[in-house]
Coordinates of C-alpha atoms (C1' of nucleotides) in Angstrom, one line a residue:
Chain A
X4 CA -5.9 -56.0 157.6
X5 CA -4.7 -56.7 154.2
X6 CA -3.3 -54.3 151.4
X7 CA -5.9 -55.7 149.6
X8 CA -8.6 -55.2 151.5
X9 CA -7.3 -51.8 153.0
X10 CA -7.4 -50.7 149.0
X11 CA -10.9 -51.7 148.8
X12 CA -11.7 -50.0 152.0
X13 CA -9.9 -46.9 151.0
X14 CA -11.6 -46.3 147.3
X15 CA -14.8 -47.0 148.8
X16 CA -14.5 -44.7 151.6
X17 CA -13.4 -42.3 149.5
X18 CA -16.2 -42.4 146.7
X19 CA -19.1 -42.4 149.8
X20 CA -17.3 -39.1 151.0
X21 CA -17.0 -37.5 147.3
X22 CA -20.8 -37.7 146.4
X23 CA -22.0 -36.7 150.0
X24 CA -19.8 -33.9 148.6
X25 CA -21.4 -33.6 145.6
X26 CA -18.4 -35.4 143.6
X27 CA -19.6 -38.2 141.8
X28 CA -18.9 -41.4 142.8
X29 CA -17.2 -42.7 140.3
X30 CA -14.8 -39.2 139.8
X31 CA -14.2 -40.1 143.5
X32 CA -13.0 -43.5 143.5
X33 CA -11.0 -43.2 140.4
X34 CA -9.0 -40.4 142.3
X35 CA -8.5 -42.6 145.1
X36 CA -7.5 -45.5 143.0
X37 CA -4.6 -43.1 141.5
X38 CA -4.0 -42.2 144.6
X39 CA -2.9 -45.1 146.4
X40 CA -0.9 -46.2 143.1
X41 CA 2.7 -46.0 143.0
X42 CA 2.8 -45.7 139.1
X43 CA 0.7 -44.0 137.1
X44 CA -2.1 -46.3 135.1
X45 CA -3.7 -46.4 131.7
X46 CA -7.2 -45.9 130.9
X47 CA -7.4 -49.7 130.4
X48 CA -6.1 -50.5 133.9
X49 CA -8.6 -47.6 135.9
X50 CA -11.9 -50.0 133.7
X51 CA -10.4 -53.1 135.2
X52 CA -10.2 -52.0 138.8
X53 CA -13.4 -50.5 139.1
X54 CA -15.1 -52.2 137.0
X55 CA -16.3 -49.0 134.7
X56 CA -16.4 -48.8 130.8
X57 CA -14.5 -46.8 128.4
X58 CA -16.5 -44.1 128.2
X59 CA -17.0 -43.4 132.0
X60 CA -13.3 -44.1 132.7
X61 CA -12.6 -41.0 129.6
X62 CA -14.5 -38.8 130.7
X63 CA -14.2 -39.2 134.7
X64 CA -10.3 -38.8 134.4
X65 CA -10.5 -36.2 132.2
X66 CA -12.8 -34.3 134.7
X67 CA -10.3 -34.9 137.2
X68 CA -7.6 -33.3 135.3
X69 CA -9.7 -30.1 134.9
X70 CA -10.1 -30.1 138.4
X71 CA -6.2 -29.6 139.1
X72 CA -6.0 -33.1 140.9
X73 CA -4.2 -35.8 138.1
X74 CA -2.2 -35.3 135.3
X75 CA -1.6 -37.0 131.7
X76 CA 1.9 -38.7 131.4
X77 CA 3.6 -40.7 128.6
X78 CA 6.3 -43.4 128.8
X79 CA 8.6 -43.0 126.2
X80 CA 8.3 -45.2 123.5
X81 CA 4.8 -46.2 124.2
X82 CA 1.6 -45.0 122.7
X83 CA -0.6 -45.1 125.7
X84 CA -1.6 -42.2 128.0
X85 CA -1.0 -42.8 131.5
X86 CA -2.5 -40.9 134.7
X87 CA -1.1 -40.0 137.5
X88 CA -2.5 -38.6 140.9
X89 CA -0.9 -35.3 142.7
X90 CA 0.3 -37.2 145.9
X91 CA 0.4 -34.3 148.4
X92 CA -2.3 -34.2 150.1
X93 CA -2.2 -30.8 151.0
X94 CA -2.7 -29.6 147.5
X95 CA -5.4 -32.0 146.6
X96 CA -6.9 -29.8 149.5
X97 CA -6.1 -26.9 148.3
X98 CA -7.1 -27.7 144.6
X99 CA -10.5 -28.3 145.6
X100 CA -10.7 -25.2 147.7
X101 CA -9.4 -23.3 144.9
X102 CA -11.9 -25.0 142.6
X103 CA -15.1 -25.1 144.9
X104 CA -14.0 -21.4 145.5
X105 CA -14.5 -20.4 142.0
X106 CA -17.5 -22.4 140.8
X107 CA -19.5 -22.0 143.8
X108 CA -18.6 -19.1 146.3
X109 CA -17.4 -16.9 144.2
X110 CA -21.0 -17.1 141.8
X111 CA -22.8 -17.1 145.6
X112 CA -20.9 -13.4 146.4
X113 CA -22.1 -12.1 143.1
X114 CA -25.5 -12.7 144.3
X115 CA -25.3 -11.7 147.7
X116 CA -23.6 -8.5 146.3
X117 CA -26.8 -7.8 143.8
X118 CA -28.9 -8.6 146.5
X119 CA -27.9 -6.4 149.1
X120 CA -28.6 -3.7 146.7
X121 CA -32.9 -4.2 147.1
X122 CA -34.4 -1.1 148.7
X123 CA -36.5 -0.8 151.2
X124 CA -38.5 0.3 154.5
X125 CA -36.5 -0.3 157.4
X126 CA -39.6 -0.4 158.9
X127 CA -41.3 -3.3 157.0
X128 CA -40.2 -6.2 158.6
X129 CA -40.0 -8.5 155.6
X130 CA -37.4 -6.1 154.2
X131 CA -35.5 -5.9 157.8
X132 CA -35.4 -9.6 157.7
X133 CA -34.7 -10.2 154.8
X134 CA -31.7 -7.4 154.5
X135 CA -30.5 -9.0 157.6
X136 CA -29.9 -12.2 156.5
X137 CA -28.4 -11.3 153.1
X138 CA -26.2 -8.9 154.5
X139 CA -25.2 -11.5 157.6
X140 CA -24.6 -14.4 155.0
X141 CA -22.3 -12.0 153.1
X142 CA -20.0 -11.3 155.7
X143 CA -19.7 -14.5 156.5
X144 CA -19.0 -16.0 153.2
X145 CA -16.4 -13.2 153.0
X146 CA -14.8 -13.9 155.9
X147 CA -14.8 -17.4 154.4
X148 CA -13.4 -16.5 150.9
X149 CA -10.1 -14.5 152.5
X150 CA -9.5 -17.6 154.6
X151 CA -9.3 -19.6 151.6
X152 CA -7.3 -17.4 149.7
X153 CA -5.0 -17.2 152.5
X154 CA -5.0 -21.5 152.7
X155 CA -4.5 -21.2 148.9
X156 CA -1.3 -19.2 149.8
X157 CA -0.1 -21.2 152.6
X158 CA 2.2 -23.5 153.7
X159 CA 0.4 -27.1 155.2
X160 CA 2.6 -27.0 158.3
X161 CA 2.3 -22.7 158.8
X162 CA -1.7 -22.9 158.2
X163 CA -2.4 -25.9 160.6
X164 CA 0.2 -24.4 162.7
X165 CA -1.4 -21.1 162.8
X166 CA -4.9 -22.3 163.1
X167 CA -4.4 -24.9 165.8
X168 CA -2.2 -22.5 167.8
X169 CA -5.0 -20.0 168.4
X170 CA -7.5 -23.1 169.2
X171 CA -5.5 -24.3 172.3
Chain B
X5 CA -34.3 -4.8 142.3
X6 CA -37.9 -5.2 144.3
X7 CA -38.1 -7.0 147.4
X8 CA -40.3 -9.3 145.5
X9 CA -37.4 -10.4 142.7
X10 CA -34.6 -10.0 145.4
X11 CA -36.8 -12.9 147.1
X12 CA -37.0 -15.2 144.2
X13 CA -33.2 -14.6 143.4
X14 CA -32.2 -15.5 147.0
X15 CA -34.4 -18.6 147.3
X16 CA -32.9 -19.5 144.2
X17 CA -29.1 -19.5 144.9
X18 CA -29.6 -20.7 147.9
X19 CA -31.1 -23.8 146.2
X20 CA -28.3 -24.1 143.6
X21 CA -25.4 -24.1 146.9
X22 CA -27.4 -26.7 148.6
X23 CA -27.6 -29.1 145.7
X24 CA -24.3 -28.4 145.6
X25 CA -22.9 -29.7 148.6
X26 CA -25.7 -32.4 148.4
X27 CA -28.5 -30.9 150.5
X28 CA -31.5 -31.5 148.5
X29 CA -32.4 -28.0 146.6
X30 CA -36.1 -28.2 148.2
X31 CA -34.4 -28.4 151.7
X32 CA -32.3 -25.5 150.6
X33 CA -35.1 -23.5 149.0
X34 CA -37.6 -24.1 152.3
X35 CA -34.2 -22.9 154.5
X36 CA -34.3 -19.8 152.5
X37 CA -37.5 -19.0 152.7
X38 CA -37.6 -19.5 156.1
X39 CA -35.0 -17.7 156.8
X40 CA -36.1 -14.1 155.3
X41 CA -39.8 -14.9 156.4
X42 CA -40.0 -12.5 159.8
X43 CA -42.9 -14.7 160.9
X44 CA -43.2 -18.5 161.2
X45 CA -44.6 -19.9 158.3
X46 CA -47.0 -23.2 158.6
X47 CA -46.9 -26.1 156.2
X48 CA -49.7 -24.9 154.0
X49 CA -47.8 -21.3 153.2
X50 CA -44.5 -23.1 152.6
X51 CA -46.6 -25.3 150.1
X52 CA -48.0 -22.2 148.5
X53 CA -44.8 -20.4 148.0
X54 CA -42.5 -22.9 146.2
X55 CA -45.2 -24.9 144.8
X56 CA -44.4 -28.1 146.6
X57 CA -46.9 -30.8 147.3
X58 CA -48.0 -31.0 151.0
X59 CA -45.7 -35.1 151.2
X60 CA -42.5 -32.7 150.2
X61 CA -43.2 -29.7 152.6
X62 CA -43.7 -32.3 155.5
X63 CA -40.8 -34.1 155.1
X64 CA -38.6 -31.5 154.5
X65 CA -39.7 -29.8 157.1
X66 CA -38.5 -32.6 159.4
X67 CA -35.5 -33.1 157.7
X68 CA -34.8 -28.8 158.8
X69 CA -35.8 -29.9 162.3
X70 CA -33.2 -32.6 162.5
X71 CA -30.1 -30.6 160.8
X72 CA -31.5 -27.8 163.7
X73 CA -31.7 -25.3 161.4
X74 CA -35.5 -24.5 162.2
X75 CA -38.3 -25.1 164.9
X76 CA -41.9 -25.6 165.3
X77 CA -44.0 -23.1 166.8
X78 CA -47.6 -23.1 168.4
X79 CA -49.2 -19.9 168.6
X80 CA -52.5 -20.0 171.5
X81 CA -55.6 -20.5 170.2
X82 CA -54.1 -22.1 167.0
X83 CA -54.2 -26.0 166.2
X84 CA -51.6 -25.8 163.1
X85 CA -48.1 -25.6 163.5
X86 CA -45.8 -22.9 162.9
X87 CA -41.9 -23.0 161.6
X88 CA -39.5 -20.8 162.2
X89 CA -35.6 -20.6 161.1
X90 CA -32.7 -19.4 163.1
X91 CA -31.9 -16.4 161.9
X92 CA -28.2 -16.2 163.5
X93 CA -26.5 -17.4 160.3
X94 CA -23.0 -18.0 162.3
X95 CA -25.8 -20.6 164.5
X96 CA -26.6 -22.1 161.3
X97 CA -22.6 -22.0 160.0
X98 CA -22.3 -23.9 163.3
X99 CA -25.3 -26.3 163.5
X100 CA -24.4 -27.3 159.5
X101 CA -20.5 -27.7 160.5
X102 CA -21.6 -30.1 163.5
X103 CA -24.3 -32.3 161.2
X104 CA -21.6 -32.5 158.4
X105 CA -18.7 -33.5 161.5
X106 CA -21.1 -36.0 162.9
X107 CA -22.0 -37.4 159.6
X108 CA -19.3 -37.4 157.1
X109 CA -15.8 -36.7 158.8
X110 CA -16.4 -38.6 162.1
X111 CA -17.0 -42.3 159.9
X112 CA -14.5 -41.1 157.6
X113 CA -11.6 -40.5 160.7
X114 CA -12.7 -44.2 161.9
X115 CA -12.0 -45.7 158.4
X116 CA -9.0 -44.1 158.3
X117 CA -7.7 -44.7 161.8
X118 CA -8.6 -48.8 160.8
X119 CA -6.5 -48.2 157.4
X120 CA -3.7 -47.2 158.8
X121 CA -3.5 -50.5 160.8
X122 CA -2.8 -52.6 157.6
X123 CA 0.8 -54.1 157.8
X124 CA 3.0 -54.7 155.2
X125 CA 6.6 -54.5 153.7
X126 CA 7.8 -50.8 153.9
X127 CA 10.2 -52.1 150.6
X128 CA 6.9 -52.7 148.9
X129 CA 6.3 -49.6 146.6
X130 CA 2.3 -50.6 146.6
X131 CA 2.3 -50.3 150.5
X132 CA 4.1 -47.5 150.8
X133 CA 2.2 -45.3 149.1
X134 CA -0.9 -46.5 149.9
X135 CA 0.3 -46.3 153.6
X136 CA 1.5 -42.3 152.6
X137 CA -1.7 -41.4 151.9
X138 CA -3.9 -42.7 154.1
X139 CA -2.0 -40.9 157.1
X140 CA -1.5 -37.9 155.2
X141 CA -5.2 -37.7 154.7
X142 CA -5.7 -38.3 158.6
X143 CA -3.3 -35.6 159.8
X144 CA -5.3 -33.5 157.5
X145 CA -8.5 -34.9 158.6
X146 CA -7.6 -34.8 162.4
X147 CA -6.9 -31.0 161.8
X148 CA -9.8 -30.2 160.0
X149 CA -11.8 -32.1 163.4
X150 CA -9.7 -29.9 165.7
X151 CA -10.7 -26.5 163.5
X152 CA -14.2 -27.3 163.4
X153 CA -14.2 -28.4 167.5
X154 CA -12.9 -25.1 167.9
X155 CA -15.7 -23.3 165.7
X156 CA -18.2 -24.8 167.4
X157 CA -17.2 -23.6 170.3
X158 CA -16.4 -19.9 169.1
X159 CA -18.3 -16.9 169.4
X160 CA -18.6 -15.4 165.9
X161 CA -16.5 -12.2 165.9
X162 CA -14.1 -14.2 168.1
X163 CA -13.5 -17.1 165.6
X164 CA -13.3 -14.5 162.7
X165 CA -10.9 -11.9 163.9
X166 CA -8.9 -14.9 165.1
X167 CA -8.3 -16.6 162.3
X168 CA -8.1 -13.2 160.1
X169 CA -5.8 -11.5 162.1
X170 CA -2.9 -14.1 161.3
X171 CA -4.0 -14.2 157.6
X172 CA -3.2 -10.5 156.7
Chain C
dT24 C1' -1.5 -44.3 101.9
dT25 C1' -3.5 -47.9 104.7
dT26 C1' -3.7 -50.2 108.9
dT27 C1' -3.8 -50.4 113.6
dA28 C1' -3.9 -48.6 118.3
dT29 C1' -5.9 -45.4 121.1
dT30 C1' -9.1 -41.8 122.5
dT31 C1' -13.4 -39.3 122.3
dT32 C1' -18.2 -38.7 121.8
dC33 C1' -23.0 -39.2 122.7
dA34 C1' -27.7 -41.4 122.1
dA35 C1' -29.7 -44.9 124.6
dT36 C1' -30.1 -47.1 129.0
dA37 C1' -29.8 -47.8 133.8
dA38 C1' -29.6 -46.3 138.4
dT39 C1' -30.7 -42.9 141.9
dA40 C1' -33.0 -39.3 143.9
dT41 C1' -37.0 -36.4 144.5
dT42 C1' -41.8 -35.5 144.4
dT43 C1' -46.5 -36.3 144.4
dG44 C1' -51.0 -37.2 146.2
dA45 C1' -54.2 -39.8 148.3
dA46 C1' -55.0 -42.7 152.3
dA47 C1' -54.1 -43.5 157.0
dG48 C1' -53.1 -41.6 161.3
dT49 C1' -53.5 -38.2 165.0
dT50 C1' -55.3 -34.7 167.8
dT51 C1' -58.6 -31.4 169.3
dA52 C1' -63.4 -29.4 169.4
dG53 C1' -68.0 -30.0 169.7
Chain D
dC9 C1' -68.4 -40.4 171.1
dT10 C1' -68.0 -38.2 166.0
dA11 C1' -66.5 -34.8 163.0
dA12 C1' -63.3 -31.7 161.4
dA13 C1' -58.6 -30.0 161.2
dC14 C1' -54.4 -31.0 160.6
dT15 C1' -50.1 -34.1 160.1
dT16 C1' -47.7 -38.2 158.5
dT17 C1' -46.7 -42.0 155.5
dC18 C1' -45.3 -44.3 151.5
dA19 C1' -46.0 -46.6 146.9
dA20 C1' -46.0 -44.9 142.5
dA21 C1' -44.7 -41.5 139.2
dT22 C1' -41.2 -38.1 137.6
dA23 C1' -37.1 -36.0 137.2
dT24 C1' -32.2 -36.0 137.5
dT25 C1' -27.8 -38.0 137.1
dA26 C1' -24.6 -41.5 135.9
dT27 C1' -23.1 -45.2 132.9
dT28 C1' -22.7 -48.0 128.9
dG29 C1' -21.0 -49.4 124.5
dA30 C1' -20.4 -49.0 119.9
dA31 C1' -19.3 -45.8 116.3
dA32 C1' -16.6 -41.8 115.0
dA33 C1' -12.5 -39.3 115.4
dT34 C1' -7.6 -39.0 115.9
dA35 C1' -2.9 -40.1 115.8
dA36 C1' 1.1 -43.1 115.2
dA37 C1' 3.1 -47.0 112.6
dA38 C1' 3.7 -49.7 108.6

DNA sequence: TTTTATTTTCAATAATATTTGAAAGTTTAG
DNA sequence: CTAAACTTTCAAATATTATTGAAAATAAAA
């Protein structure tokens, strides 16, 4: 296959993934576009690859940067801002753990913590059921928050390595 | 808080982290529901409690059938049909992980393994980086495959104190 | 200061996704 | 068989989300 095509591929590929994710598409592919480019690029040059306007490329890179995963440069000289992608994979990983940790699990924990407070009748089964599964989902979503803050810690090689080792 | 509110709340948040990770909230909400119900609901009393329209309750009713999150149930003597959730939330942690696998990360691993086929000059900045990236994000794809083979296979408290046990 | 380059905003529009509800389909009981 | 109970379908209506583009804001250069 050609670059070419393998860039097409790649940003498209990309985008599907982002909004089964709940990432927009668009956020998605511009990411991947940055990504897979050697130099940073202007706003001007992420409207001309994709194909986007002004106002979507604005405001989807500057989402990106609050999400930890590009940053702003400027060539010296030159008036333009220019974008570039964090290349290591491992902390685009970790960025959006880090992120999704804090908008999403952490809010969830609040909840389950509030909820687990709701009295009741052991007795009455739609309490028992219900204190079950709240109580149930909160460990595990524990469990799953100190995993990520250990991943948010970690090495790449030491956490795979750790991780895979146990799953022989 | 009352059971009552404590209900509402759950049902709720439960929504709001589906949509999140693009389940559709309704699917999310019926799952919830379901889920702190101690008796199989039928269509009609799913209808009644979120206010869906009967289309909506059917449908995502099937949808929760296919992710295996829930089942039908006939009681004797009855003609309507009764739904049920499994209530072993590391089962559901599981069946979700295996949908998501099958889905998303499976066609995104054969993408990737057809991307990293595309030839070109290793002097070539453009390739280079595009080719660093792709098989970065495969090693880290392939691991994340491994983790969640593993899971699947795991018995709860075994997976967990695993993978906690290294992280202290 | 004025001009020019560049970025940001946001109301209007377009695209996508979800929901409804009534009709058609199916199954069981009489 | 026919009627009643129940389930499924799907085109149309609604709601949600994403995108555009032109005007306003900002910042550097002249």
């Amino acid at each position: 296959m050609e670059l070419a095509e393998g860039k097409q591929k790649f940003i498209e590929a990309w985008g599907r993934i982002g909004s089964e994710w709940g990432i927009n598409r668009t956020m998605a592919q511009v990411h991947a576009l940055l990504l897979i480019s050697p130099d940073a690029l202007t706003t001007e040059e992420v409207m001309d690859e994709l194909n986007i306007s002004r106002g979507n490329a604005n405001m989807t890179l500057r989402d990106l940067i609050n999400w930890g995963l590009i940053e702003k440069q400027h060539k010296p000289g030159e008036r333009k801002e220019y974008f570039a992608a964090d290349k290591d994979i491992w902390n685009v990983a970790r960025q959006v753990a880090k992120e999704r940790k804090k908008r999403e699990l952490e809010p969830m924990l609040k909840v389950l913590k509030e909820l687990s407070t709701v009295e009741g009748d052991k007795n009455d089964k739609a309490y028992a059921t219900f204190n079950k599964s709240v109580t149930d989902i909160n460990k595990l979503a524990n469990n799953a928050d100190s995993m990520i803050d250990t991943m948010l810690k970690a090495e790449e090689s030491w956490f795979w390595g750790s991780v895979l080792k146990i799953f022989k």
